[in-house]
Amino acid sequence: RTIVVGDIHGSIDGFNGFLVQTGYDHRRDSLILAGDLVAKGPRSLKVIDRAIEIGARCVRGNHDDKVIRWRGYLDSLTPSERKKPRTPYDLDRKSEHYDIARRLSTRQYDYLRSCPLILTVPRELSVHNIPIHVVHAGIDPRKNILHQKPWVLVNVRNLLEDGTPSRTRKTGQSWAKAFNELHSNTGRSRTSRDFLVVYGHDAGRSLNVKTWTIGLDSGCVYGRALSGYVIETGRIHTVPCPAH
């Protein structure tokens, strides 16, 4: 099995519970983490260690990205500069991302920054015989999958009325809803251009299964559940997470 798993956010107990409840076996199964391994929950570094231990692949989430950028910045400083580093304009020194970045081992940092923005699973593995693109947040439905902007891939939730990708859910419509409407024509058969997008990021909409998209962030860090999608069968696993 190849299982895509939603946002873990430092919830090591929820992650381990998911592996047990789904009967995960690293000798025959493969795991893809849909981003945001870190932050919000209490055990971010333990989650990274567990992912490395079981050979999980991953894509970069918005929280992962902030930790990576903080660590990259800190590593660029001299020893004297690191004692009192200036804060880059787009980062927050008071945030947990700064603290996590400082505590990362080289091995943990290398793993986190190895996570690409898009991970593509070949059609041969898919129960629907179409490629599967795993991203953290979503895509811009107007653009080719190869021409997506990095900010969109790790941040988008909605599209504004003019089609502009946005982080907010307060205005516009879900990018996934727009993508499904654009991608679906009643009565047509699947074509070589079809693909499925599997993503996380949007705990507010929780598990969100549509024809051409599957949203897997079911709010594990909030004591709800951790969800996973099995590529070969189309089965969805949802396992309760403990509250922090």
Coordinates of C-alpha atoms in Angstrom, one line a residue:
R1 CA 0.0 0.0 0.0
T2 CA 0.9 3.6 -0.6
I3 CA -0.8 5.8 2.1
V4 CA -1.0 9.6 2.0
V5 CA -1.5 11.0 5.5
G6 CA -2.8 14.4 6.5
D7 CA -1.3 17.0 8.8
I8 CA 0.3 15.6 11.9
H9 CA 1.5 18.9 13.5
G10 CA 3.7 17.4 16.2
S11 CA 1.1 14.9 17.4
I12 CA 3.4 11.9 17.8
D13 CA 0.8 9.9 19.7
G14 CA -1.8 10.4 16.9
F15 CA 0.8 9.5 14.3
N16 CA 1.8 6.3 16.1
G17 CA -1.8 5.5 16.7
F18 CA -2.5 5.8 13.0
L19 CA 0.3 3.5 12.1
V20 CA -0.9 0.8 14.6
Q21 CA -4.6 1.1 13.7
T22 CA -3.9 0.8 9.9
G23 CA -1.5 -2.1 10.3
Y24 CA 1.3 -0.1 8.7
D25 CA 4.4 -2.3 7.9
H26 CA 7.4 -0.4 6.5
R27 CA 8.5 -3.6 4.7
R28 CA 5.5 -3.6 2.4
D29 CA 3.8 -0.2 2.8
S30 CA 4.9 3.3 1.8
L31 CA 3.9 6.5 3.5
I32 CA 3.6 10.0 2.1
L33 CA 3.1 12.8 4.6
A34 CA 1.0 15.8 3.1
G35 CA 3.0 18.4 5.0
D36 CA 2.9 20.2 8.3
L37 CA 4.7 17.6 10.3
V38 CA 5.7 20.3 12.8
A39 CA 4.3 23.1 15.0
K40 CA 1.1 23.5 17.1
G41 CA 1.5 20.0 18.7
P42 CA 4.0 19.2 21.5
R43 CA 6.4 16.7 19.8
S44 CA 7.5 18.1 16.4
L45 CA 11.0 16.6 16.5
K46 CA 9.7 13.2 17.5
V47 CA 7.4 13.2 14.5
I48 CA 10.3 14.0 12.2
D49 CA 12.4 11.2 13.8
R50 CA 9.5 8.7 13.4
A51 CA 9.1 9.7 9.7
I52 CA 12.8 9.1 9.1
E53 CA 12.7 5.8 11.0
I54 CA 9.9 4.4 8.8
G55 CA 11.2 5.9 5.6
A56 CA 8.2 8.1 5.0
R57 CA 8.2 10.6 2.1
C58 CA 6.8 14.0 2.5
V59 CA 5.8 17.3 0.9
R60 CA 6.5 20.7 2.4
G61 CA 3.8 22.4 4.4
N62 CA 3.5 26.1 5.4
H63 CA 4.7 25.4 9.0
D64 CA 7.5 23.2 7.8
D65 CA 8.5 26.0 5.4
K66 CA 8.8 28.6 8.2
V67 CA 11.0 26.2 10.3
I68 CA 13.2 25.5 7.3
R69 CA 13.6 29.2 6.5
W70 CA 14.4 30.0 10.1
R71 CA 17.0 27.3 10.3
G72 CA 18.5 28.3 6.9
Y73 CA 18.8 31.9 8.1
L74 CA 20.3 30.9 11.4
D75 CA 22.9 28.6 9.7
S76 CA 24.0 31.6 7.6
L77 CA 24.9 33.7 10.6
T78 CA 28.3 33.9 12.3
P79 CA 28.6 32.7 15.9
S80 CA 28.4 36.3 17.2
E81 CA 25.4 37.1 15.0
R82 CA 23.5 34.0 16.3
K83 CA 23.6 35.3 19.9
K84 CA 21.2 38.1 18.9
P85 CA 20.0 37.5 15.4
R86 CA 18.0 40.0 13.5
T87 CA 14.5 38.8 12.6
P88 CA 13.8 38.5 8.8
Y89 CA 10.8 40.7 7.8
D90 CA 8.6 37.7 7.0
L91 CA 9.4 35.6 10.1
D92 CA 8.5 35.9 13.8
R93 CA 11.2 35.3 16.4
K94 CA 8.5 34.8 19.1
S95 CA 7.0 32.0 17.1
E96 CA 7.4 28.3 17.8
H97 CA 8.9 27.9 14.3
Y98 CA 12.0 29.8 15.6
D99 CA 12.3 27.5 18.6
I100 CA 11.8 24.3 16.6
A101 CA 14.4 25.5 14.0
R102 CA 17.0 26.1 16.8
R103 CA 16.5 22.6 18.2
L104 CA 16.6 20.7 14.9
S105 CA 19.5 18.3 14.5
T106 CA 21.2 18.3 11.1
R107 CA 19.5 15.0 10.3
Q108 CA 16.1 16.3 11.1
Y109 CA 16.7 19.6 9.2
D110 CA 18.0 17.7 6.1
Y111 CA 14.9 15.5 6.1
L112 CA 12.5 18.4 6.5
R113 CA 14.1 20.4 3.7
S114 CA 14.1 17.4 1.4
C115 CA 10.3 17.5 1.2
P116 CA 9.4 18.8 -2.2
L117 CA 6.4 21.1 -3.0
I118 CA 4.8 18.5 -5.2
L119 CA 5.2 14.7 -5.1
T120 CA 3.7 12.8 -8.0
V121 CA 2.6 9.2 -7.8
P122 CA 2.4 7.4 -11.2
R123 CA -0.9 6.3 -12.6
E124 CA 0.1 2.7 -12.5
L125 CA -0.3 2.7 -8.7
S126 CA -3.7 4.5 -8.7
V127 CA -7.0 2.6 -8.4
H128 CA -8.3 5.1 -11.0
N129 CA -5.3 4.7 -13.3
I130 CA -4.5 8.5 -13.2
P131 CA -1.5 10.4 -11.8
I132 CA -1.8 11.6 -8.2
H133 CA -0.2 14.9 -7.2
V134 CA 0.3 15.3 -3.5
V135 CA 0.7 18.9 -2.3
H136 CA 0.2 20.5 1.1
A137 CA -2.4 23.2 0.5
G138 CA -3.7 23.0 -3.0
I139 CA -3.3 24.4 -6.5
D140 CA -4.4 27.2 -8.7
P141 CA -7.0 25.5 -10.9
R142 CA -6.3 28.0 -13.8
K143 CA -2.7 26.9 -14.1
N144 CA -0.9 23.8 -15.4
I145 CA 0.3 21.6 -12.5
L146 CA 3.9 22.3 -13.7
H147 CA 3.4 26.0 -13.5
Q148 CA 2.1 26.4 -9.9
K149 CA 3.6 29.1 -7.6
P150 CA 5.3 27.8 -4.5
W151 CA 3.2 30.1 -2.2
V152 CA 0.0 28.6 -3.6
L153 CA 1.1 25.0 -3.1
V154 CA 1.7 25.6 0.7
N155 CA -0.9 28.2 1.6
V156 CA -4.0 28.3 -0.6
R157 CA -7.5 27.6 0.7
N158 CA -9.8 29.7 -1.4
L159 CA -10.0 31.6 -4.6
L160 CA -11.3 35.2 -4.5
E161 CA -13.9 36.4 -7.0
D162 CA -11.3 37.3 -9.5
G163 CA -9.6 33.9 -9.2
T164 CA -6.7 35.1 -7.0
P165 CA -5.5 32.3 -4.6
S166 CA -6.0 33.2 -0.9
R167 CA -5.2 31.7 2.5
T168 CA -8.6 32.8 3.9
R169 CA -11.8 30.8 3.9
K170 CA -13.9 33.9 4.6
T171 CA -14.3 35.1 1.1
G172 CA -14.5 33.4 -2.3
Q173 CA -14.8 29.7 -2.8
S174 CA -12.7 26.6 -2.0
W175 CA -10.0 26.0 -4.6
A176 CA -11.0 22.3 -4.5
K177 CA -14.6 23.1 -5.3
A178 CA -13.5 25.4 -8.2
F179 CA -11.0 22.7 -9.5
N180 CA -13.7 20.0 -9.4
E181 CA -16.2 22.2 -11.3
L182 CA -13.6 23.1 -13.9
H183 CA -12.3 19.6 -14.2
S184 CA -15.7 17.8 -14.4
N185 CA -17.9 17.7 -17.5
T186 CA -21.0 15.6 -17.0
G187 CA -20.9 12.3 -19.0
R188 CA -17.3 12.6 -20.2
S189 CA -14.9 9.7 -19.7
R190 CA -11.5 10.0 -18.1
T191 CA -8.7 11.2 -20.3
S192 CA -4.9 11.3 -20.3
R193 CA -5.0 14.8 -18.9
D194 CA -6.9 13.8 -15.8
F195 CA -5.2 13.7 -12.4
L196 CA -6.1 13.6 -8.7
V197 CA -4.9 16.1 -6.1
V198 CA -4.4 14.9 -2.5
Y199 CA -3.7 17.6 0.1
G200 CA -3.9 18.7 3.7
H201 CA -3.8 22.1 5.3
D202 CA -7.5 22.9 5.6
A203 CA -8.6 21.5 9.0
G204 CA -11.6 23.8 9.0
R205 CA -13.1 21.8 6.2
S206 CA -11.8 18.5 7.6
L207 CA -11.9 15.4 5.5
N208 CA -13.1 16.6 2.2
V209 CA -13.5 14.0 -0.5
K210 CA -14.5 15.0 -4.1
T211 CA -14.1 13.5 -7.5
W212 CA -10.8 15.1 -8.4
T213 CA -9.5 16.2 -4.9
I214 CA -9.1 14.6 -1.5
G215 CA -8.5 16.8 1.5
L216 CA -7.0 14.9 4.5
D217 CA -6.5 17.4 7.3
S218 CA -9.0 16.2 9.8
G219 CA -7.6 18.1 12.8
C220 CA -5.4 15.6 14.6
V221 CA -3.6 18.3 16.6
Y222 CA -7.1 19.5 17.8
G223 CA -7.9 16.1 19.2
R224 CA -10.0 15.1 16.2
A225 CA -8.6 12.5 13.8
L226 CA -5.7 11.7 11.5
S227 CA -6.8 10.6 8.0
G228 CA -5.0 8.7 5.2
Y229 CA -5.8 7.8 1.6
V230 CA -4.7 4.4 0.2
I231 CA -3.7 5.1 -3.4
E232 CA -4.0 1.5 -4.7
T233 CA -7.5 0.9 -3.3
G234 CA -9.1 4.4 -2.8
R235 CA -9.8 3.5 0.9
I236 CA -9.7 6.2 3.5
H237 CA -8.6 5.5 7.0
T238 CA -9.6 7.9 9.8
V239 CA -8.1 7.3 13.2
P240 CA -9.0 9.3 16.4
C241 CA -6.2 11.4 17.9
P242 CA -5.7 12.2 21.6
A243 CA -6.3 15.8 22.8
H244 CA -3.2 17.7 23.9

